[in-house]
PDB file of C-alpha atoms in Angstrom:
ATOM      1  CA  ALA A 113       0.000   0.000   0.000  1.00 65.00           C
ATOM      2  CA  TYR A 114       2.789   2.394   0.901  1.00 69.00           C
ATOM      3  CA  SER A 115       4.707   1.795  -2.330  1.00 71.00           C
ATOM      4  CA  GLU A 116       1.469   2.109  -4.335  1.00 79.00           C
ATOM      5  CA  LEU A 117       1.113   5.632  -2.949  1.00 75.00           C
ATOM      6  CA  PHE A 118       4.583   6.521  -4.289  1.00 71.00           C
ATOM      7  CA  THR A 119       3.734   5.091  -7.696  1.00 74.00           C
ATOM      8  CA  SER A 120       0.352   6.774  -8.007  1.00 80.00           C
ATOM      9  CA  ALA A 121       1.809  10.143  -6.954  1.00 81.00           C
ATOM     10  CA  ALA A 122       4.878   9.656  -9.202  1.00 87.00           C
ATOM     11  CA  LEU A 123       7.251  10.043  -6.231  1.00 90.00           C
ATOM     12  CA  VAL A 124      10.634   8.436  -5.705  1.00 90.00           C
ATOM     13  CA  ASP A 125      11.982   7.170  -2.371  1.00 89.00           C
ATOM     14  CA  VAL A 126      15.360   8.902  -2.702  1.00 92.00           C
ATOM     15  CA  TRP A 127      17.185   6.834  -0.068  1.00 90.00           C
ATOM     16  CA  ARG A 128      16.021   3.565  -1.651  1.00 90.00           C
ATOM     17  CA  GLN A 129      17.010   4.800  -5.109  1.00 92.00           C
ATOM     18  CA  GLN A 130      20.531   5.534  -3.880  1.00 93.00           C
ATOM     19  CA  HIS A 131      20.805   2.386  -1.716  1.00 93.00           C
ATOM     20  CA  PRO A 132      18.834  -0.316  -3.538  1.00 93.00           C
ATOM     21  CA  ASP A 133      20.304  -3.281  -1.628  1.00 94.00           C
ATOM     22  CA  GLU A 134      21.090  -1.753   1.763  1.00 89.00           C
ATOM     23  CA  ILE A 135      19.129  -2.509   4.919  1.00 84.00           C
ATOM     24  CA  ALA A 136      18.944   0.387   7.377  1.00 82.00           C
ATOM     25  CA  TYR A 137      16.451   1.613   9.942  1.00 78.00           C
ATOM     26  CA  THR A 138      15.415   4.992  11.313  1.00 77.00           C
ATOM     27  CA  TYR A 139      13.574   3.513  14.294  1.00 71.00           C
ATOM     28  CA  MET A 140      14.793   0.738  16.600  1.00 69.00           C
ATOM     29  CA  ARG A 141      13.146  -0.357  19.831  1.00 67.00           C
ATOM     30  CA  ASN A 142      15.572  -0.674  22.734  1.00 65.00           C
ATOM     31  CA  ASP A 143      13.742  -3.385  24.645  1.00 59.00           C
ATOM     32  CA  HIS A 144      13.703  -6.196  22.068  1.00 53.00           C
ATOM     33  CA  ASP A 145      15.673  -7.805  19.266  1.00 53.00           C
ATOM     34  CA  TYR A 146      16.336  -4.999  16.775  1.00 51.00           C
ATOM     35  CA  SER A 147      15.711  -7.121  13.694  1.00 54.00           C
ATOM     36  CA  ASP A 148      12.132  -7.787  14.805  1.00 60.00           C
ATOM     37  CA  HIS A 149      11.270  -4.278  15.973  1.00 65.00           C
ATOM     38  CA  SER A 150      12.922  -1.936  13.510  1.00 67.00           C
ATOM     39  CA  SER A 151      11.502   0.182  10.706  1.00 70.00           C
ATOM     40  CA  ARG A 152      12.490   2.850   8.235  1.00 70.00           C
ATOM     41  CA  LEU A 153       9.815   5.335   9.258  1.00 71.00           C
ATOM     42  CA  ASP A 154      11.395   8.391   7.684  1.00 76.00           C
ATOM     43  CA  THR A 155      11.486   8.858   3.925  1.00 81.00           C
ATOM     44  CA  VAL A 156      12.717  11.491   1.539  1.00 84.00           C
ATOM     45  CA  LEU A 157      10.266  11.672  -1.342  1.00 90.00           C
ATOM     46  CA  ALA A 158      10.784  13.637  -4.518  1.00 93.00           C
ATOM     47  CA  ASP A 159       9.597  13.751  -8.086  1.00 93.00           C
ATOM     48  CA  PRO A 160      11.941  11.800 -10.426  1.00 92.00           C
ATOM     49  CA  ILE A 161      13.679  14.904 -11.826  1.00 94.00           C
ATOM     50  CA  THR A 162      14.437  16.329  -8.390  1.00 95.00           C
ATOM     51  CA  ALA A 163      15.456  12.896  -7.074  1.00 94.00           C
ATOM     52  CA  ARG A 164      18.196  12.696  -9.714  1.00 93.00           C
ATOM     53  CA  GLU A 165      19.583  16.035  -8.501  1.00 95.00           C
ATOM     54  CA  ILE A 166      19.962  14.894  -4.872  1.00 94.00           C
ATOM     55  CA  LYS A 167      23.624  14.003  -4.420  1.00 95.00           C
ATOM     56  CA  ARG A 168      23.482  12.040  -1.167  1.00 93.00           C
ATOM     57  CA  CYS A 169      20.845  10.654   1.145  1.00 88.00           C
ATOM     58  CA  LYS A 170      22.109   8.973   4.304  1.00 87.00           C
ATOM     59  CA  ILE A 171      20.733   7.317   7.422  1.00 80.00           C
ATOM     60  CA  HIS A 172      22.951   7.964  10.424  1.00 76.00           C
ATOM     61  CA  LYS A 173      23.505   4.652  12.216  1.00 69.00           C
ATOM     62  CA  MET A 174      23.048   5.674  15.838  1.00 61.00           C
ATOM     63  CA  ALA A 175      21.379   8.938  16.656  1.00 55.00           C
ATOM     64  CA  ALA A 176      21.660  10.191  20.228  1.00 55.00           C
ATOM     65  CA  PHE A 177      17.905  10.778  20.305  1.00 56.00           C
ATOM     66  CA  ALA A 178      14.822  10.069  18.247  1.00 56.00           C
ATOM     67  CA  ASP A 179      11.490  11.756  17.758  1.00 57.00           C
ATOM     68  CA  HIS A 180       9.671   8.398  17.500  1.00 53.00           C
ATOM     69  CA  CYS A 181       8.275   6.810  20.660  1.00 53.00           C
TER      70      CYS A 181
END
């Protein structure tokens, strides 16, 4: 459903475009096994022309804080 929204709105997930095979998360629960309770909640969406102009999109491995609870 989420990817259908991108397609219908003609938007590109910029991070995924730049990192097609990488696994990374922007949210990890501290109280359980990370692999079972992790998600990439944050996305950078752009139209295809703008997405090609973005030079780098990166997920920082360990942030000191998060805005997701």
